[in-house]
Coordinates of C-alpha atoms in Angstrom, one line a residue:
M237 CA 10.2 21.1 15.6
P238 CA 6.9 21.1 13.7
L239 CA 7.1 19.6 10.2
S240 CA 5.4 20.9 7.1
L241 CA 4.4 19.3 3.8
D242 CA 7.4 20.9 2.1
D243 CA 9.8 19.0 4.3
F244 CA 8.9 15.9 2.4
D245 CA 9.3 17.2 -1.1
Y246 CA 11.9 16.1 -3.6
T247 CA 12.4 16.3 -7.4
L248 CA 12.1 13.1 -9.3
P249 CA 13.0 12.7 -13.0
A250 CA 9.8 11.4 -14.8
E251 CA 11.8 8.6 -16.5
L252 CA 12.5 7.0 -13.1
I253 CA 8.8 6.3 -12.5
A254 CA 8.4 2.6 -13.3
Q255 CA 5.6 2.1 -15.8
F256 CA 6.0 -1.7 -16.0
P257 CA 7.2 -4.4 -13.5
A258 CA 10.6 -6.0 -13.8
R259 CA 10.7 -9.1 -16.0
E260 CA 10.8 -11.2 -12.9
R261 CA 9.5 -10.3 -9.5
S262 CA 12.7 -10.7 -7.5
A263 CA 14.8 -9.1 -10.3
S264 CA 14.4 -5.6 -8.8
R265 CA 17.1 -3.8 -7.0
L266 CA 17.4 -3.4 -3.2
L267 CA 18.7 -0.3 -1.4
R268 CA 19.8 -1.1 2.1
L269 CA 19.7 1.7 4.8
S270 CA 21.1 0.9 8.2
D271 CA 22.4 3.4 10.8
G272 CA 22.7 6.0 8.0
N273 CA 24.8 3.7 5.8
I274 CA 23.5 3.1 2.3
S275 CA 24.4 0.2 0.1
D276 CA 23.2 -1.3 -3.2
S277 CA 22.1 -4.8 -3.7
R278 CA 19.6 -7.0 -5.5
F279 CA 16.2 -8.1 -4.1
A280 CA 17.1 -11.7 -4.8
D281 CA 19.8 -11.3 -2.2
L282 CA 17.3 -10.5 0.6
P283 CA 17.7 -13.9 2.5
Q284 CA 21.4 -13.0 3.0
F285 CA 20.4 -10.0 5.2
L286 CA 18.1 -12.0 7.4
Q287 CA 18.8 -14.3 10.3
P288 CA 17.1 -17.6 11.2
G289 CA 14.2 -16.8 13.6
D290 CA 13.6 -13.4 12.1
L291 CA 9.9 -12.8 11.3
L292 CA 8.6 -11.4 8.0
V293 CA 5.0 -10.1 8.2
F294 CA 3.1 -9.9 4.9
N295 CA -0.2 -8.3 3.9
D296 CA -2.3 -10.9 2.1
T297 CA -5.0 -8.5 0.8
R298 CA -6.1 -9.0 -2.8
V299 CA -6.7 -6.0 -5.2
I300 CA -10.2 -5.9 -6.6
K301 CA -11.2 -4.4 -10.0
A302 CA -12.3 -1.2 -8.3
R303 CA -12.3 1.3 -11.1
L304 CA -15.4 1.8 -13.1
Y305 CA -16.0 4.0 -16.2
G306 CA -19.5 5.1 -17.2
A307 CA -21.9 8.0 -17.7
K308 CA -24.8 9.8 -16.1
A309 CA -28.2 9.7 -17.7
S310 CA -27.4 13.2 -19.0
G311 CA -24.5 11.7 -21.0
G312 CA -21.8 13.2 -18.8
K313 CA -18.8 10.9 -18.4
I314 CA -17.9 9.7 -14.9
E315 CA -15.1 7.6 -13.4
A316 CA -15.6 5.9 -10.0
L317 CA -13.1 4.2 -7.7
V318 CA -14.5 2.0 -5.1
E319 CA -13.2 2.9 -1.6
R320 CA -15.1 0.2 0.3
I321 CA -17.8 -2.3 -0.3
T322 CA -20.4 -1.6 2.5
G323 CA -23.1 -4.2 1.7
M324 CA -24.3 -6.7 -0.8
H325 CA -25.3 -4.0 -3.3
E326 CA -23.7 -0.9 -1.9
A327 CA -20.3 0.7 -2.0
L328 CA -18.5 4.0 -1.1
V329 CA -16.7 5.4 -4.1
Q330 CA -14.6 8.3 -5.1
M331 CA -16.1 10.0 -8.2
R332 CA -14.7 12.1 -11.0
A333 CA -17.3 14.0 -13.0
S334 CA -17.7 17.4 -14.7
H335 CA -20.4 18.1 -12.1
P336 CA -20.8 16.3 -8.8
P337 CA -23.8 13.9 -9.0
R338 CA -26.6 14.6 -6.6
P339 CA -28.5 11.9 -4.6
G340 CA -30.9 10.1 -6.9
T341 CA -28.7 10.4 -10.0
R342 CA -28.7 7.3 -12.1
L343 CA -25.4 6.1 -13.4
T344 CA -24.5 3.4 -16.0
F345 CA -21.0 1.7 -16.0
D346 CA -19.5 -0.4 -18.8
G347 CA -22.7 0.3 -20.8
M348 CA -24.8 -2.1 -18.8
L349 CA -24.2 -1.9 -15.0
E350 CA -26.7 0.5 -13.4
A351 CA -26.2 2.3 -10.1
E352 CA -27.9 5.1 -8.1
V353 CA -26.3 7.8 -6.0
L354 CA -27.8 7.5 -2.5
E355 CA -25.9 10.2 -0.7
R356 CA -22.6 12.0 -0.4
R357 CA -20.3 11.5 2.6
G358 CA -17.5 14.0 2.5
D359 CA -15.3 13.2 -0.5
L360 CA -17.1 9.9 -1.1
Y361 CA -20.4 8.8 -2.6
L362 CA -22.6 6.0 -1.5
L363 CA -23.9 4.0 -4.5
R364 CA -26.5 1.2 -4.8
F365 CA -25.9 -1.2 -7.6
G366 CA -28.8 -2.8 -9.5
G367 CA -29.2 -6.5 -10.3
A368 CA -29.2 -9.7 -8.3
D369 CA -25.4 -10.1 -8.1
G370 CA -23.3 -8.6 -5.3
V371 CA -20.8 -5.8 -5.7
P372 CA -17.7 -8.1 -5.7
D373 CA -19.1 -10.1 -8.7
L374 CA -20.1 -7.0 -10.5
L375 CA -16.7 -5.4 -10.1
E376 CA -15.0 -8.6 -11.4
R377 CA -17.1 -8.4 -14.6
H378 CA -17.3 -4.7 -15.2
G379 CA -14.4 -3.1 -13.3
H380 CA -10.8 -2.4 -14.1
L381 CA -7.7 -2.9 -12.0
P382 CA -7.1 0.4 -10.3
L383 CA -3.5 1.2 -11.4
P384 CA -2.0 4.3 -9.7
P385 CA -2.5 7.6 -11.5
Y386 CA 1.2 7.9 -12.3
I387 CA 1.1 4.7 -14.5
G388 CA 0.3 5.9 -18.0
H389 CA -1.3 2.8 -19.6
A390 CA -4.6 1.0 -19.1
D391 CA -4.7 -2.2 -17.1
S392 CA -3.6 -5.2 -19.1
E393 CA -3.3 -8.9 -18.7
Q394 CA 0.2 -8.5 -17.4
D395 CA -1.1 -6.1 -14.7
Q396 CA -3.8 -8.6 -13.7
A397 CA -1.0 -10.9 -12.6
R398 CA 1.8 -8.5 -11.6
Y399 CA -0.2 -5.8 -9.7
Q400 CA -1.1 -8.6 -7.2
T401 CA 1.1 -10.4 -4.8
V402 CA 1.6 -14.2 -5.2
Y403 CA 0.1 -14.7 -1.8
A404 CA -3.0 -12.5 -2.2
R405 CA -5.9 -14.2 -0.5
H406 CA -8.6 -11.8 0.8
P407 CA -10.2 -9.5 -1.8
G408 CA -10.8 -5.9 -0.7
A409 CA -7.9 -3.6 -1.6
V410 CA -8.0 -0.9 -4.2
A411 CA -4.2 -0.6 -4.3
A412 CA -1.5 -3.3 -4.1
P413 CA 0.7 -3.7 -1.0
T414 CA 3.6 -3.0 -3.4
A415 CA 6.5 -4.2 -1.2
G416 CA 5.1 -7.7 -1.6
L417 CA 5.2 -7.6 -5.4
H418 CA 8.9 -8.4 -5.3
F419 CA 8.4 -11.9 -3.7
D420 CA 7.9 -14.9 -5.8
E421 CA 7.2 -18.5 -4.8
D422 CA 10.9 -19.4 -5.1
M423 CA 11.9 -16.6 -2.7
L424 CA 9.2 -17.6 -0.2
A425 CA 10.5 -21.2 -0.4
L426 CA 14.1 -20.1 0.1
L427 CA 13.2 -18.0 3.2
R428 CA 11.5 -21.0 4.7
K429 CA 14.5 -23.1 3.9
T430 CA 16.8 -20.7 5.7
R431 CA 14.4 -20.8 8.7
V432 CA 13.1 -17.3 8.4
D433 CA 9.6 -17.3 9.8
L434 CA 6.6 -16.0 7.7
A435 CA 3.3 -14.6 9.0
W436 CA 0.3 -12.9 7.5
L437 CA -2.2 -10.2 8.2
T438 CA -4.8 -8.4 6.1
L439 CA -5.1 -4.7 5.6
H440 CA -7.4 -3.6 2.7
V441 CA -5.6 -0.6 1.2
G442 CA -8.2 2.1 0.5
A443 CA -8.6 4.7 -2.2
G444 CA -7.3 7.3 0.2
T445 CA -3.8 6.1 -0.5
F446 CA -4.1 8.0 -3.8
Q447 CA -5.2 11.2 -2.2
P448 CA -2.6 14.0 -1.8
V449 CA -2.0 15.7 1.6
R450 CA -3.9 19.0 1.2
V451 CA -2.7 20.9 4.3
N452 CA 0.8 22.3 4.9
N453 CA 0.5 21.8 8.7
L454 CA 0.7 18.0 9.0
A455 CA -1.1 18.1 12.4
E456 CA -4.2 19.0 10.5
H457 CA -4.2 16.0 8.1
K458 CA -6.7 13.2 8.6
M459 CA -6.0 9.8 7.3
H460 CA -8.7 7.7 5.7
S461 CA -9.6 4.7 7.8
E462 CA -8.7 1.2 6.6
Y463 CA -9.8 -2.2 7.8
Y464 CA -7.3 -4.7 9.1
T465 CA -7.3 -8.1 10.8
I466 CA -4.5 -9.9 12.5
P467 CA -4.8 -13.7 13.0
P468 CA -4.0 -15.2 16.4
A469 CA -1.1 -17.1 14.8
T470 CA 0.5 -13.9 13.6
A471 CA 0.1 -12.2 17.0
R472 CA 1.8 -15.3 18.6
A473 CA 4.6 -15.3 16.0
V474 CA 5.3 -11.6 16.7
A475 CA 5.4 -12.2 20.4
S476 CA 7.7 -15.2 20.0
A477 CA 10.1 -13.2 17.8
R478 CA 10.3 -10.3 20.2
A479 CA 10.8 -12.6 23.2
S480 CA 13.6 -14.4 21.5
G481 CA 15.4 -11.2 20.3
H482 CA 14.7 -11.7 16.6
A483 CA 13.7 -9.0 14.2
V484 CA 10.1 -8.3 13.3
I485 CA 10.2 -7.2 9.6
A486 CA 7.2 -5.6 8.1
V487 CA 6.8 -6.3 4.4
G488 CA 5.4 -2.9 3.4
T489 CA 4.0 0.1 5.1
T490 CA 0.5 -1.5 5.3
S491 CA 1.9 -4.4 7.4
L492 CA 3.7 -1.9 9.6
R493 CA 0.6 0.3 10.1
A494 CA -1.5 -2.8 11.0
L495 CA 1.0 -4.1 13.5
E496 CA 1.6 -0.7 15.1
S497 CA -2.2 0.0 15.3
A498 CA -2.9 -3.4 16.9
A499 CA -0.2 -2.7 19.6
R500 CA -1.3 0.8 20.6
A501 CA -3.4 -0.4 23.5
D502 CA -0.5 -2.3 25.1
A503 CA 3.0 -1.8 23.8
D504 CA 4.4 -4.4 26.2
C505 CA 2.1 -7.1 24.9
G506 CA 2.6 -6.3 21.2
P507 CA -0.1 -6.5 18.6
R508 CA -3.4 -8.1 19.6
S509 CA -5.2 -10.5 17.3
G510 CA -8.5 -9.5 15.8
A511 CA -10.0 -7.0 13.4
G512 CA -10.1 -3.2 13.6
E513 CA -10.0 0.1 11.7
T514 CA -6.8 2.2 11.5
D515 CA -6.3 5.8 10.7
L516 CA -2.8 5.9 12.2
F517 CA -0.8 8.7 10.7
I518 CA 2.9 8.1 11.3
T519 CA 5.3 11.1 11.1
P520 CA 8.8 11.7 12.5
G521 CA 8.7 11.5 16.3
Y522 CA 6.5 8.5 16.3
R523 CA 7.7 5.7 18.7
F524 CA 7.6 2.4 17.0
Q525 CA 6.5 -0.4 19.3
V526 CA 6.6 -3.6 17.2
V527 CA 8.5 -3.3 13.9
D528 CA 12.4 -3.5 13.7
R529 CA 13.0 -3.5 10.0
L530 CA 10.9 -2.4 7.0
I531 CA 10.8 -3.6 3.3
T532 CA 9.2 -0.9 1.2
N533 CA 9.2 0.7 -2.2
F534 CA 10.1 4.3 -3.0
H535 CA 7.2 6.7 -2.4
L536 CA 5.8 9.9 -3.9
P537 CA 6.9 13.3 -2.8
K538 CA 4.8 14.8 0.0
S539 CA 3.0 11.5 0.6
T540 CA 2.0 10.0 4.0
L541 CA 4.1 6.9 3.1
L542 CA 7.2 9.0 2.7
M543 CA 6.5 10.5 6.1
L544 CA 6.2 7.1 7.6
V545 CA 9.6 6.1 6.1
A546 CA 11.2 9.3 7.4
A547 CA 9.8 8.4 10.9
F548 CA 11.3 4.9 10.7
A549 CA 14.7 5.7 9.2
G550 CA 15.2 9.3 10.3
M551 CA 14.7 12.5 8.2
E552 CA 18.3 12.9 7.1
P553 CA 19.0 9.3 6.4
M554 CA 15.8 9.1 4.3
R555 CA 16.7 12.2 2.3
A556 CA 20.2 10.8 1.7
A557 CA 18.8 7.4 0.6
Y558 CA 16.4 9.1 -1.9
R559 CA 19.2 11.3 -3.3
H560 CA 21.3 8.2 -3.7
A561 CA 18.5 6.3 -5.4
I562 CA 17.9 9.1 -7.9
A563 CA 21.6 9.4 -8.6
E564 CA 21.9 5.6 -9.1
R565 CA 18.8 5.5 -11.3
Y566 CA 16.6 3.3 -9.2
R567 CA 13.1 2.7 -10.4
F568 CA 10.4 4.4 -8.3
F569 CA 6.9 3.8 -7.0
S570 CA 4.6 0.7 -7.3
Y571 CA 6.4 -1.2 -10.1
G572 CA 9.8 0.1 -8.9
D573 CA 12.7 -1.1 -6.8
A574 CA 12.7 -1.7 -3.0
M575 CA 14.4 -0.6 0.2
L576 CA 15.4 -2.6 3.3
I577 CA 15.5 -0.2 6.2
D578 CA 16.6 -0.7 9.8
K579 CA 14.7 1.3 12.4
M580 CA 16.5 4.4 13.6
P581 CA 18.1 3.8 17.0

């Protein structure tokens, strides 16, 4: 049966949107969903639900200070969100302005960082930044951490630490892989002690993750492309876990999309190592090839991430889990609580 955008709507009380992280990373709650059964636990108890030899796959991307505030030469205020750095001095950005800037428009960010609009590419603008320094260094000095739009405060020192995983290594994301925010060093050490295997990949979450689905017919939606890379060691670890009958557990929807994207060419061989671009849009009916279990946060109504969860868990189990989470006052979205989901049989 064709699905529409309205099939993924739900009503969430505003007070359940987490505005700040829990006091400690692993202090969040954990909702377990397996074979339609729902149970409540704590994230600190996660190792109890894993077996020696199971494989957790993490996304080690690092969030950059991708949000810039500034003005056009005319004085009109602008806000830019870097989608992707395309060269030493160039980047594709989303732009908010009273009037869309034309090619040749001069912009000034943070009162001193100058840029020029080179061209428009669909919803994005290509900017060239002035000065000798490259875009990453400029963003570090003049940019702001791109907190999601549903978080009502400006980025703070606390956010600099907590809207970043403890294992973040490779700069390039404009949104955090939020399922990983629950893991601290003690948790990672405990997982290793209990002989749960850990592996890493990189998917740079793009600004498209903030964009709403604008079509009711989901078949017409086009995902923004995101860069990912899977190291050979991770591909080998996934193959070993599958061969030995252990679970492959994606830490977050980004890890899942990277693994599934890298396996599309040959499902029997599993994900191949290497770099690529993915615009994989997962909706109910998708056949998962690699991932057996998923750790994820609670996602926005009508979002592509909620559609992915529905595909993994099943539509009705997903709806029941979200009703339960709302009734039990779980905390939602990036700074909220987590779910551990077993793949629908």
